[in-house]
Amino acid sequence: MNNELRIDALLPADMAAKAETIGVKKANLDVASMFVLAVLAGAFIALGAIFATTVTAGAFGSTLPGNATAATTWPTGWQRLLSGLVFSLGLILVVVGGAELFTGNNLIVMAWANGKVSTRLLGLNWLVVYVGNFVGSVATAVLMLWTRQYEFSGGQIGLQALTIANHKAGLDFWQAVMLGIMCNALVCLAVWLTYSARSTTDKIMAITPPITAFVAAGFEHSVANMYFIPMGMLIQSTASPEFWATIGRAPADFANLTMTNFLVRNLIPVTIGNIIGGAVLVGAVYWFVYLRKRGE
């Protein structure tokens, strides 16, 4: 009888081997399948962003003496916590549903560093997946614009979408890089933890805390921002005068929402940071510990 102690979850050395195998498989997907799965991932992350925007919009209603009511502002920490919890939906859909996400695919460097994936295949995967994620995220923003869901709750959902987008588009370049580094370290740790999982429940439980942490802390995710900022720009440029009157604001109040700011002050630096955080701080470190070839 084998008396060896067994546990259900894989141990880190086995997780590293699994990460390498998955990296090889992802890098060798045919381009058409890779692109379609990337579009799905962009849409999935956008769904998480929609969920987060919706549940954090508006304020609590409080009952005062005499049955009068008043709006109570969300405590910032609790709002951020709730936003992170529901945003986790995006990566859960990607991992469990099966899709190709640029930030998670930064872990392919583990297979690349071991010579199992060529530089050409690594670069091709990142390029195709990044473009597919962009298409899926922006297409979802366009669909959401047509739903006019941003007008719900007296326009508070739209106001929240505009506020989020305007903040992200106003970041300093180096600040955005650093926020991107911290974000994808947590995202790739979430993906890394799923490699220990044996069931769907395990994967969901592994994903939720790191994703909640990055959103609550205000870190920057390039694919999420492919939805958040275009959504704000679309509302700013197309919303009716009645919408602006309802929320008591004007398009000029969200002056950061320009294409230049979207690309130069957010998407480019955040993408750079995401690559450093995911490929270097997580992928390369775990490769060095568990997969690098050691001399005799």
PDB file of C-alpha atoms in Angstrom:
ATOM      1  CA  MET A   1       0.000   0.000   0.000  1.00  0.00           C
ATOM      2  CA  ASN A   2       1.288   3.424  -0.888  1.00  0.00           C
ATOM      3  CA  ASN A   3       1.419   5.519   2.296  1.00  0.00           C
ATOM      4  CA  GLU A   4       2.685   8.662   0.537  1.00  0.00           C
ATOM      5  CA  LEU A   5       0.821  11.785   1.647  1.00  0.00           C
ATOM      6  CA  ARG A   6      -1.329  13.165  -1.159  1.00  0.00           C
ATOM      7  CA  ILE A   7      -3.129  16.473  -1.358  1.00  0.00           C
ATOM      8  CA  ASP A   8      -5.650  17.536  -3.933  1.00  0.00           C
ATOM      9  CA  ALA A   9      -3.982  20.744  -5.085  1.00  0.00           C
ATOM     10  CA  LEU A  10      -0.842  20.640  -7.208  1.00  0.00           C
ATOM     11  CA  LEU A  11       2.364  21.836  -5.560  1.00  0.00           C
ATOM     12  CA  PRO A  12       4.332  24.788  -7.027  1.00  0.00           C
ATOM     13  CA  ALA A  13       6.888  22.649  -8.910  1.00  0.00           C
ATOM     14  CA  ASP A  14       4.053  20.792 -10.634  1.00  0.00           C
ATOM     15  CA  MET A  15       2.273  24.087 -11.262  1.00  0.00           C
ATOM     16  CA  ALA A  16       5.372  25.351 -13.074  1.00  0.00           C
ATOM     17  CA  ALA A  17       5.448  22.273 -15.297  1.00  0.00           C
ATOM     18  CA  LYS A  18       1.755  22.770 -16.022  1.00  0.00           C
ATOM     19  CA  ALA A  19       2.341  26.452 -16.823  1.00  0.00           C
ATOM     20  CA  GLU A  20       5.016  25.462 -19.323  1.00  0.00           C
ATOM     21  CA  THR A  21       2.739  22.910 -20.997  1.00  0.00           C
ATOM     22  CA  ILE A  22      -0.114  25.400 -21.200  1.00  0.00           C
ATOM     23  CA  GLY A  23       2.249  28.050 -22.590  1.00  0.00           C
ATOM     24  CA  VAL A  24       3.358  25.729 -25.390  1.00  0.00           C
ATOM     25  CA  LYS A  25      -0.261  24.925 -26.232  1.00  0.00           C
ATOM     26  CA  LYS A  26      -1.280  28.585 -26.281  1.00  0.00           C
ATOM     27  CA  ALA A  27       1.678  29.626 -28.446  1.00  0.00           C
ATOM     28  CA  ASN A  28       0.880  26.928 -31.017  1.00  0.00           C
ATOM     29  CA  LEU A  29      -2.794  27.755 -31.474  1.00  0.00           C
ATOM     30  CA  ASP A  30      -3.728  28.566 -35.047  1.00  0.00           C
ATOM     31  CA  VAL A  31      -4.045  32.308 -35.558  1.00  0.00           C
ATOM     32  CA  ALA A  32      -7.778  32.267 -36.347  1.00  0.00           C
ATOM     33  CA  SER A  33      -8.665  30.376 -33.168  1.00  0.00           C
ATOM     34  CA  MET A  34      -6.281  32.525 -31.154  1.00  0.00           C
ATOM     35  CA  PHE A  35      -7.894  35.716 -32.429  1.00  0.00           C
ATOM     36  CA  VAL A  36     -11.476  34.581 -31.818  1.00  0.00           C
ATOM     37  CA  LEU A  37     -10.621  33.430 -28.283  1.00  0.00           C
ATOM     38  CA  ALA A  38      -8.899  36.787 -27.701  1.00  0.00           C
ATOM     39  CA  VAL A  39     -12.008  38.669 -28.815  1.00  0.00           C
ATOM     40  CA  LEU A  40     -13.984  36.579 -26.327  1.00  0.00           C
ATOM     41  CA  ALA A  41     -11.515  37.416 -23.561  1.00  0.00           C
ATOM     42  CA  GLY A  42     -11.824  41.133 -24.295  1.00  0.00           C
ATOM     43  CA  ALA A  43     -15.602  40.822 -24.053  1.00  0.00           C
ATOM     44  CA  PHE A  44     -15.354  38.774 -20.843  1.00  0.00           C
ATOM     45  CA  ILE A  45     -13.146  41.351 -19.136  1.00  0.00           C
ATOM     46  CA  ALA A  46     -15.546  44.055 -20.339  1.00  0.00           C
ATOM     47  CA  LEU A  47     -18.416  42.178 -18.674  1.00  0.00           C
ATOM     48  CA  GLY A  48     -16.511  42.302 -15.410  1.00  0.00           C
ATOM     49  CA  ALA A  49     -15.972  46.036 -15.939  1.00  0.00           C
ATOM     50  CA  ILE A  50     -19.681  46.559 -16.651  1.00  0.00           C
ATOM     51  CA  PHE A  51     -20.557  44.689 -13.452  1.00  0.00           C
ATOM     52  CA  ALA A  52     -18.087  46.769 -11.416  1.00  0.00           C
ATOM     53  CA  THR A  53     -19.311  50.069 -12.887  1.00  0.00           C
ATOM     54  CA  THR A  54     -22.945  49.204 -12.245  1.00  0.00           C
ATOM     55  CA  VAL A  55     -22.687  48.083  -8.629  1.00  0.00           C
ATOM     56  CA  THR A  56     -20.549  51.055  -7.565  1.00  0.00           C
ATOM     57  CA  ALA A  57     -22.743  53.719  -9.164  1.00  0.00           C
ATOM     58  CA  GLY A  58     -24.857  56.091  -7.100  1.00  0.00           C
ATOM     59  CA  ALA A  59     -25.213  56.309  -3.329  1.00  0.00           C
ATOM     60  CA  PHE A  60     -27.055  54.604  -0.500  1.00  0.00           C
ATOM     61  CA  GLY A  61     -30.437  55.935   0.513  1.00  0.00           C
ATOM     62  CA  SER A  62     -30.603  56.699   4.235  1.00  0.00           C
ATOM     63  CA  THR A  63     -33.746  57.241   6.290  1.00  0.00           C
ATOM     64  CA  LEU A  64     -33.622  60.282   8.546  1.00  0.00           C
ATOM     65  CA  PRO A  65     -35.887  61.212  11.490  1.00  0.00           C
ATOM     66  CA  GLY A  66     -39.372  61.966  10.266  1.00  0.00           C
ATOM     67  CA  ASN A  67     -39.011  59.420   7.424  1.00  0.00           C
ATOM     68  CA  ALA A  68     -37.028  61.867   5.304  1.00  0.00           C
ATOM     69  CA  THR A  69     -34.415  60.363   3.014  1.00  0.00           C
ATOM     70  CA  ALA A  70     -30.909  61.420   2.109  1.00  0.00           C
ATOM     71  CA  ALA A  71     -28.150  60.101  -0.118  1.00  0.00           C
ATOM     72  CA  THR A  72     -25.169  58.629   1.688  1.00  0.00           C
ATOM     73  CA  THR A  73     -21.838  58.427  -0.111  1.00  0.00           C
ATOM     74  CA  TRP A  74     -20.214  55.007  -0.361  1.00  0.00           C
ATOM     75  CA  PRO A  75     -17.260  54.533   1.988  1.00  0.00           C
ATOM     76  CA  THR A  76     -14.314  54.414  -0.434  1.00  0.00           C
ATOM     77  CA  GLY A  77     -12.809  51.191   0.872  1.00  0.00           C
ATOM     78  CA  TRP A  78     -16.067  49.260   0.753  1.00  0.00           C
ATOM     79  CA  GLN A  79     -16.838  50.568  -2.720  1.00  0.00           C
ATOM     80  CA  ARG A  80     -13.432  49.440  -3.956  1.00  0.00           C
ATOM     81  CA  LEU A  81     -13.828  46.040  -2.294  1.00  0.00           C
ATOM     82  CA  LEU A  82     -17.202  45.450  -3.925  1.00  0.00           C
ATOM     83  CA  SER A  83     -15.882  46.640  -7.276  1.00  0.00           C
ATOM     84  CA  GLY A  84     -13.011  44.159  -7.095  1.00  0.00           C
ATOM     85  CA  LEU A  85     -15.196  41.253  -6.050  1.00  0.00           C
ATOM     86  CA  VAL A  86     -17.582  41.645  -8.965  1.00  0.00           C
ATOM     87  CA  PHE A  87     -14.848  42.488 -11.482  1.00  0.00           C
ATOM     88  CA  SER A  88     -13.438  39.012 -10.779  1.00  0.00           C
ATOM     89  CA  LEU A  89     -16.198  37.764 -13.082  1.00  0.00           C
ATOM     90  CA  GLY A  90     -14.025  38.749 -16.049  1.00  0.00           C
ATOM     91  CA  LEU A  91     -11.046  36.491 -15.304  1.00  0.00           C
ATOM     92  CA  ILE A  92     -13.332  33.696 -14.097  1.00  0.00           C
ATOM     93  CA  LEU A  93     -15.010  33.701 -17.517  1.00  0.00           C
ATOM     94  CA  VAL A  94     -11.626  33.764 -19.253  1.00  0.00           C
ATOM     95  CA  VAL A  95     -10.119  30.882 -17.278  1.00  0.00           C
ATOM     96  CA  VAL A  96     -13.149  28.646 -16.812  1.00  0.00           C
ATOM     97  CA  GLY A  97     -14.884  29.488 -20.076  1.00  0.00           C
ATOM     98  CA  GLY A  98     -11.680  29.313 -22.100  1.00  0.00           C
ATOM     99  CA  ALA A  99     -10.302  32.429 -23.789  1.00  0.00           C
ATOM    100  CA  GLU A 100      -7.003  34.114 -24.594  1.00  0.00           C
ATOM    101  CA  LEU A 101      -6.109  37.126 -22.436  1.00  0.00           C
ATOM    102  CA  PHE A 102      -2.975  39.163 -23.157  1.00  0.00           C
ATOM    103  CA  THR A 103      -2.149  39.832 -19.520  1.00  0.00           C
ATOM    104  CA  GLY A 104      -2.476  36.180 -18.505  1.00  0.00           C
ATOM    105  CA  ASN A 105      -0.534  35.074 -21.580  1.00  0.00           C
ATOM    106  CA  ASN A 106       2.485  36.942 -20.256  1.00  0.00           C
ATOM    107  CA  LEU A 107       3.139  33.672 -18.404  1.00  0.00           C
ATOM    108  CA  ILE A 108       4.065  32.039 -21.725  1.00  0.00           C
ATOM    109  CA  VAL A 109       7.546  33.423 -20.980  1.00  0.00           C
ATOM    110  CA  MET A 110       8.022  30.391 -18.719  1.00  0.00           C
ATOM    111  CA  ALA A 111       7.901  28.096 -21.752  1.00  0.00           C
ATOM    112  CA  TRP A 112       9.872  30.605 -23.856  1.00  0.00           C
ATOM    113  CA  ALA A 113      12.682  30.829 -21.296  1.00  0.00           C
ATOM    114  CA  ASN A 114      13.008  27.042 -21.381  1.00  0.00           C
ATOM    115  CA  GLY A 115      13.267  27.000 -25.170  1.00  0.00           C
ATOM    116  CA  LYS A 116       9.881  25.321 -25.635  1.00  0.00           C
ATOM    117  CA  VAL A 117       8.386  28.359 -27.409  1.00  0.00           C
ATOM    118  CA  SER A 118      10.242  30.461 -29.976  1.00  0.00           C
ATOM    119  CA  THR A 119      10.511  34.231 -29.765  1.00  0.00           C
ATOM    120  CA  ARG A 120       8.501  34.477 -32.987  1.00  0.00           C
ATOM    121  CA  LEU A 121       5.620  32.437 -31.561  1.00  0.00           C
ATOM    122  CA  LEU A 122       5.686  34.342 -28.287  1.00  0.00           C
ATOM    123  CA  GLY A 123       5.556  37.700 -30.082  1.00  0.00           C
ATOM    124  CA  LEU A 124       2.855  36.501 -32.476  1.00  0.00           C
ATOM    125  CA  ASN A 125       0.693  35.272 -29.609  1.00  0.00           C
ATOM    126  CA  TRP A 126       0.999  38.508 -27.690  1.00  0.00           C
ATOM    127  CA  LEU A 127       0.269  40.621 -30.795  1.00  0.00           C
ATOM    128  CA  VAL A 128      -2.740  38.622 -31.998  1.00  0.00           C
ATOM    129  CA  VAL A 129      -4.207  38.290 -28.517  1.00  0.00           C
ATOM    130  CA  TYR A 130      -3.685  41.969 -27.701  1.00  0.00           C
ATOM    131  CA  VAL A 131      -5.452  43.046 -30.899  1.00  0.00           C
ATOM    132  CA  GLY A 132      -8.251  40.522 -30.318  1.00  0.00           C
ATOM    133  CA  ASN A 133      -8.702  41.718 -26.730  1.00  0.00           C
ATOM    134  CA  PHE A 134      -8.953  45.298 -28.009  1.00  0.00           C
ATOM    135  CA  VAL A 135     -11.594  44.345 -30.580  1.00  0.00           C
ATOM    136  CA  GLY A 136     -13.655  42.423 -28.019  1.00  0.00           C
ATOM    137  CA  SER A 137     -13.469  45.166 -25.400  1.00  0.00           C
ATOM    138  CA  VAL A 138     -14.322  48.054 -27.727  1.00  0.00           C
ATOM    139  CA  ALA A 139     -17.084  46.073 -29.455  1.00  0.00           C
ATOM    140  CA  THR A 140     -18.633  45.433 -26.049  1.00  0.00           C
ATOM    141  CA  ALA A 141     -18.436  49.158 -25.261  1.00  0.00           C
ATOM    142  CA  VAL A 142     -20.276  49.930 -28.509  1.00  0.00           C
ATOM    143  CA  LEU A 143     -22.966  47.361 -27.674  1.00  0.00           C
ATOM    144  CA  MET A 144     -23.348  48.835 -24.202  1.00  0.00           C
ATOM    145  CA  LEU A 145     -23.718  52.312 -25.684  1.00  0.00           C
ATOM    146  CA  TRP A 146     -26.588  51.062 -27.825  1.00  0.00           C
ATOM    147  CA  THR A 147     -28.293  49.530 -24.780  1.00  0.00           C
ATOM    148  CA  ARG A 148     -28.276  53.002 -23.149  1.00  0.00           C
ATOM    149  CA  GLN A 149     -27.766  51.212 -19.852  1.00  0.00           C
ATOM    150  CA  TYR A 150     -25.674  54.207 -18.816  1.00  0.00           C
ATOM    151  CA  GLU A 151     -28.946  56.151 -18.469  1.00  0.00           C
ATOM    152  CA  PHE A 152     -30.251  53.770 -15.793  1.00  0.00           C
ATOM    153  CA  SER A 153     -30.571  54.857 -12.142  1.00  0.00           C
ATOM    154  CA  GLY A 154     -31.038  58.466 -13.115  1.00  0.00           C
ATOM    155  CA  GLY A 155     -27.855  58.474 -15.173  1.00  0.00           C
ATOM    156  CA  GLN A 156     -25.708  57.449 -12.194  1.00  0.00           C
ATOM    157  CA  ILE A 157     -24.287  54.449 -14.046  1.00  0.00           C
ATOM    158  CA  GLY A 158     -23.200  56.711 -16.890  1.00  0.00           C
ATOM    159  CA  LEU A 159     -21.723  59.208 -14.441  1.00  0.00           C
ATOM    160  CA  GLN A 160     -19.714  56.443 -12.814  1.00  0.00           C
ATOM    161  CA  ALA A 161     -18.484  55.213 -16.210  1.00  0.00           C
ATOM    162  CA  LEU A 162     -17.408  58.743 -17.127  1.00  0.00           C
ATOM    163  CA  THR A 163     -15.690  59.283 -13.782  1.00  0.00           C
ATOM    164  CA  ILE A 164     -13.727  56.036 -14.007  1.00  0.00           C
ATOM    165  CA  ALA A 165     -12.647  56.695 -17.595  1.00  0.00           C
ATOM    166  CA  ASN A 166     -11.701  60.324 -16.946  1.00  0.00           C
ATOM    167  CA  HIS A 167      -9.497  59.335 -14.002  1.00  0.00           C
ATOM    168  CA  LYS A 168      -7.712  56.611 -15.961  1.00  0.00           C
ATOM    169  CA  ALA A 169      -7.098  58.886 -18.950  1.00  0.00           C
ATOM    170  CA  GLY A 170      -5.510  61.509 -16.710  1.00  0.00           C
ATOM    171  CA  LEU A 171      -2.741  59.421 -15.165  1.00  0.00           C
ATOM    172  CA  ASP A 172       0.893  60.415 -15.371  1.00  0.00           C
ATOM    173  CA  PHE A 173       2.870  58.150 -17.767  1.00  0.00           C
ATOM    174  CA  TRP A 174       5.214  56.665 -15.165  1.00  0.00           C
ATOM    175  CA  GLN A 175       2.473  56.362 -12.611  1.00  0.00           C
ATOM    176  CA  ALA A 176       0.495  54.335 -15.166  1.00  0.00           C
ATOM    177  CA  VAL A 177       3.518  52.086 -15.783  1.00  0.00           C
ATOM    178  CA  MET A 178       3.890  51.366 -12.075  1.00  0.00           C
ATOM    179  CA  LEU A 179       0.174  50.784 -11.575  1.00  0.00           C
ATOM    180  CA  GLY A 180       0.318  48.402 -14.543  1.00  0.00           C
ATOM    181  CA  ILE A 181       3.221  46.481 -12.993  1.00  0.00           C
ATOM    182  CA  MET A 182       1.361  45.950  -9.740  1.00  0.00           C
ATOM    183  CA  CYS A 183      -1.835  45.005 -11.544  1.00  0.00           C
ATOM    184  CA  ASN A 184      -0.454  42.243 -13.703  1.00  0.00           C
ATOM    185  CA  ALA A 185       1.668  40.816 -10.936  1.00  0.00           C
ATOM    186  CA  LEU A 186      -1.635  40.094  -9.187  1.00  0.00           C
ATOM    187  CA  VAL A 187      -3.443  38.971 -12.357  1.00  0.00           C
ATOM    188  CA  CYS A 188      -0.675  36.524 -13.239  1.00  0.00           C
ATOM    189  CA  LEU A 189      -0.546  35.305  -9.652  1.00  0.00           C
ATOM    190  CA  ALA A 190      -4.278  34.616  -9.962  1.00  0.00           C
ATOM    191  CA  VAL A 191      -3.670  32.629 -13.153  1.00  0.00           C
ATOM    192  CA  TRP A 192      -0.670  30.914 -11.536  1.00  0.00           C
ATOM    193  CA  LEU A 193      -2.819  29.836  -8.583  1.00  0.00           C
ATOM    194  CA  THR A 194      -5.363  28.264 -10.935  1.00  0.00           C
ATOM    195  CA  TYR A 195      -2.636  25.889 -12.105  1.00  0.00           C
ATOM    196  CA  SER A 196      -2.891  24.226  -8.685  1.00  0.00           C
ATOM    197  CA  ALA A 197      -6.639  23.721  -9.098  1.00  0.00           C
ATOM    198  CA  ARG A 198      -8.431  20.440  -9.725  1.00  0.00           C
ATOM    199  CA  SER A 199     -11.977  21.791 -10.097  1.00  0.00           C
ATOM    200  CA  THR A 200     -13.940  24.781 -11.298  1.00  0.00           C
ATOM    201  CA  THR A 201     -14.619  25.776  -7.709  1.00  0.00           C
ATOM    202  CA  ASP A 202     -10.875  25.723  -6.968  1.00  0.00           C
ATOM    203  CA  LYS A 203     -10.224  28.021  -9.923  1.00  0.00           C
ATOM    204  CA  ILE A 204     -12.880  30.535  -8.889  1.00  0.00           C
ATOM    205  CA  MET A 205     -11.608  30.594  -5.310  1.00  0.00           C
ATOM    206  CA  ALA A 206      -8.032  31.088  -6.534  1.00  0.00           C
ATOM    207  CA  ILE A 207      -8.935  33.919  -8.910  1.00  0.00           C
ATOM    208  CA  THR A 208     -11.135  36.070  -6.692  1.00  0.00           C
ATOM    209  CA  PRO A 209      -8.748  37.383  -3.967  1.00  0.00           C
ATOM    210  CA  PRO A 210      -5.904  38.606  -6.251  1.00  0.00           C
ATOM    211  CA  ILE A 211      -8.315  40.225  -8.712  1.00  0.00           C
ATOM    212  CA  THR A 212     -10.270  41.858  -5.910  1.00  0.00           C
ATOM    213  CA  ALA A 213      -6.976  43.165  -4.516  1.00  0.00           C
ATOM    214  CA  PHE A 214      -5.791  44.776  -7.765  1.00  0.00           C
ATOM    215  CA  VAL A 215      -9.104  46.518  -8.413  1.00  0.00           C
ATOM    216  CA  ALA A 216      -9.521  47.663  -4.808  1.00  0.00           C
ATOM    217  CA  ALA A 217      -5.980  49.059  -4.806  1.00  0.00           C
ATOM    218  CA  GLY A 218      -6.601  51.035  -8.013  1.00  0.00           C
ATOM    219  CA  PHE A 219      -4.047  49.242 -10.195  1.00  0.00           C
ATOM    220  CA  GLU A 220      -4.280  49.439 -14.004  1.00  0.00           C
ATOM    221  CA  HIS A 221      -5.184  46.575 -16.358  1.00  0.00           C
ATOM    222  CA  SER A 222      -4.655  47.243 -20.067  1.00  0.00           C
ATOM    223  CA  VAL A 223      -7.494  45.047 -21.337  1.00  0.00           C
ATOM    224  CA  ALA A 224      -9.990  46.367 -18.799  1.00  0.00           C
ATOM    225  CA  ASN A 225      -9.030  49.888 -19.869  1.00  0.00           C
ATOM    226  CA  MET A 226      -9.780  48.950 -23.475  1.00  0.00           C
ATOM    227  CA  TYR A 227     -13.390  48.926 -22.248  1.00  0.00           C
ATOM    228  CA  PHE A 228     -13.454  51.526 -19.470  1.00  0.00           C
ATOM    229  CA  ILE A 229     -11.965  54.457 -21.404  1.00  0.00           C
ATOM    230  CA  PRO A 230     -13.725  53.916 -24.772  1.00  0.00           C
ATOM    231  CA  MET A 231     -17.001  53.523 -22.871  1.00  0.00           C
ATOM    232  CA  GLY A 232     -16.466  56.901 -21.226  1.00  0.00           C
ATOM    233  CA  MET A 233     -15.464  58.487 -24.542  1.00  0.00           C
ATOM    234  CA  LEU A 234     -18.549  57.104 -26.277  1.00  0.00           C
ATOM    235  CA  ILE A 235     -20.876  58.421 -23.584  1.00  0.00           C
ATOM    236  CA  GLN A 236     -19.148  61.814 -23.620  1.00  0.00           C
ATOM    237  CA  SER A 237     -19.487  62.195 -27.386  1.00  0.00           C
ATOM    238  CA  THR A 238     -22.984  60.780 -27.945  1.00  0.00           C
ATOM    239  CA  ALA A 239     -25.109  61.217 -24.814  1.00  0.00           C
ATOM    240  CA  SER A 240     -28.205  63.375 -25.146  1.00  0.00           C
ATOM    241  CA  PRO A 241     -28.636  66.814 -23.555  1.00  0.00           C
ATOM    242  CA  GLU A 242     -31.265  65.227 -21.302  1.00  0.00           C
ATOM    243  CA  PHE A 243     -28.649  62.832 -19.895  1.00  0.00           C
ATOM    244  CA  TRP A 244     -26.265  65.665 -19.044  1.00  0.00           C
ATOM    245  CA  ALA A 245     -29.090  67.664 -17.467  1.00  0.00           C
ATOM    246  CA  THR A 246     -30.089  64.662 -15.377  1.00  0.00           C
ATOM    247  CA  ILE A 247     -26.617  64.140 -13.911  1.00  0.00           C
ATOM    248  CA  GLY A 248     -25.910  67.865 -13.605  1.00  0.00           C
ATOM    249  CA  ARG A 249     -22.649  67.690 -15.537  1.00  0.00           C
ATOM    250  CA  ALA A 250     -21.336  68.657 -18.974  1.00  0.00           C
ATOM    251  CA  PRO A 251     -19.019  66.871 -21.474  1.00  0.00           C
ATOM    252  CA  ALA A 252     -16.316  69.467 -20.717  1.00  0.00           C
ATOM    253  CA  ASP A 253     -16.190  68.186 -17.128  1.00  0.00           C
ATOM    254  CA  PHE A 254     -14.469  65.060 -18.466  1.00  0.00           C
ATOM    255  CA  ALA A 255     -11.719  66.789 -20.408  1.00  0.00           C
ATOM    256  CA  ASN A 256      -9.220  63.916 -20.060  1.00  0.00           C
ATOM    257  CA  LEU A 257     -11.263  61.776 -22.423  1.00  0.00           C
ATOM    258  CA  THR A 258      -9.262  62.194 -25.623  1.00  0.00           C
ATOM    259  CA  MET A 259      -7.732  59.601 -27.924  1.00  0.00           C
ATOM    260  CA  THR A 260      -4.243  60.925 -27.169  1.00  0.00           C
ATOM    261  CA  ASN A 261      -4.721  60.536 -23.428  1.00  0.00           C
ATOM    262  CA  PHE A 262      -6.250  57.091 -23.906  1.00  0.00           C
ATOM    263  CA  LEU A 263      -3.217  55.846 -25.819  1.00  0.00           C
ATOM    264  CA  VAL A 264      -0.296  57.875 -24.440  1.00  0.00           C
ATOM    265  CA  ARG A 265      -1.277  58.382 -20.811  1.00  0.00           C
ATOM    266  CA  ASN A 266      -2.913  55.028 -20.248  1.00  0.00           C
ATOM    267  CA  LEU A 267      -2.898  52.169 -22.746  1.00  0.00           C
ATOM    268  CA  ILE A 268       0.772  52.285 -23.770  1.00  0.00           C
ATOM    269  CA  PRO A 269       2.283  52.766 -20.289  1.00  0.00           C
ATOM    270  CA  VAL A 270      -0.144  50.355 -18.659  1.00  0.00           C
ATOM    271  CA  THR A 271       0.673  47.697 -21.258  1.00  0.00           C
ATOM    272  CA  ILE A 272       4.394  48.175 -20.601  1.00  0.00           C
ATOM    273  CA  GLY A 273       3.762  47.842 -16.882  1.00  0.00           C
ATOM    274  CA  ASN A 274       1.562  44.781 -17.356  1.00  0.00           C
ATOM    275  CA  ILE A 275       4.327  43.006 -19.285  1.00  0.00           C
ATOM    276  CA  ILE A 276       6.889  43.785 -16.594  1.00  0.00           C
ATOM    277  CA  GLY A 277       4.568  42.731 -13.782  1.00  0.00           C
ATOM    278  CA  GLY A 278       3.365  39.522 -15.423  1.00  0.00           C
ATOM    279  CA  ALA A 279       6.246  38.298 -17.575  1.00  0.00           C
ATOM    280  CA  VAL A 280       9.119  39.400 -15.335  1.00  0.00           C
ATOM    281  CA  LEU A 281       7.930  39.565 -11.743  1.00  0.00           C
ATOM    282  CA  VAL A 282       5.826  36.403 -11.929  1.00  0.00           C
ATOM    283  CA  GLY A 283       6.671  34.330 -15.012  1.00  0.00           C
ATOM    284  CA  ALA A 284      10.453  34.812 -15.019  1.00  0.00           C
ATOM    285  CA  VAL A 285      10.730  34.409 -11.252  1.00  0.00           C
ATOM    286  CA  TYR A 286       8.840  31.110 -11.169  1.00  0.00           C
ATOM    287  CA  TRP A 287      10.788  29.905 -14.216  1.00  0.00           C
ATOM    288  CA  PHE A 288      14.055  30.682 -12.415  1.00  0.00           C
ATOM    289  CA  VAL A 289      13.003  28.806  -9.283  1.00  0.00           C
ATOM    290  CA  TYR A 290      11.365  25.735 -10.795  1.00  0.00           C
ATOM    291  CA  LEU A 291      12.176  25.307 -14.502  1.00  0.00           C
ATOM    292  CA  ARG A 292      15.659  26.647 -15.273  1.00  0.00           C
ATOM    293  CA  LYS A 293      18.278  24.053 -16.151  1.00  0.00           C
ATOM    294  CA  ARG A 294      20.811  23.698 -13.397  1.00  0.00           C
ATOM    295  CA  GLY A 295      24.403  22.609 -13.854  1.00  0.00           C
ATOM    296  CA  GLU A 296      25.410  19.206 -12.546  1.00  0.00           C
TER     297      GLU A 296
END
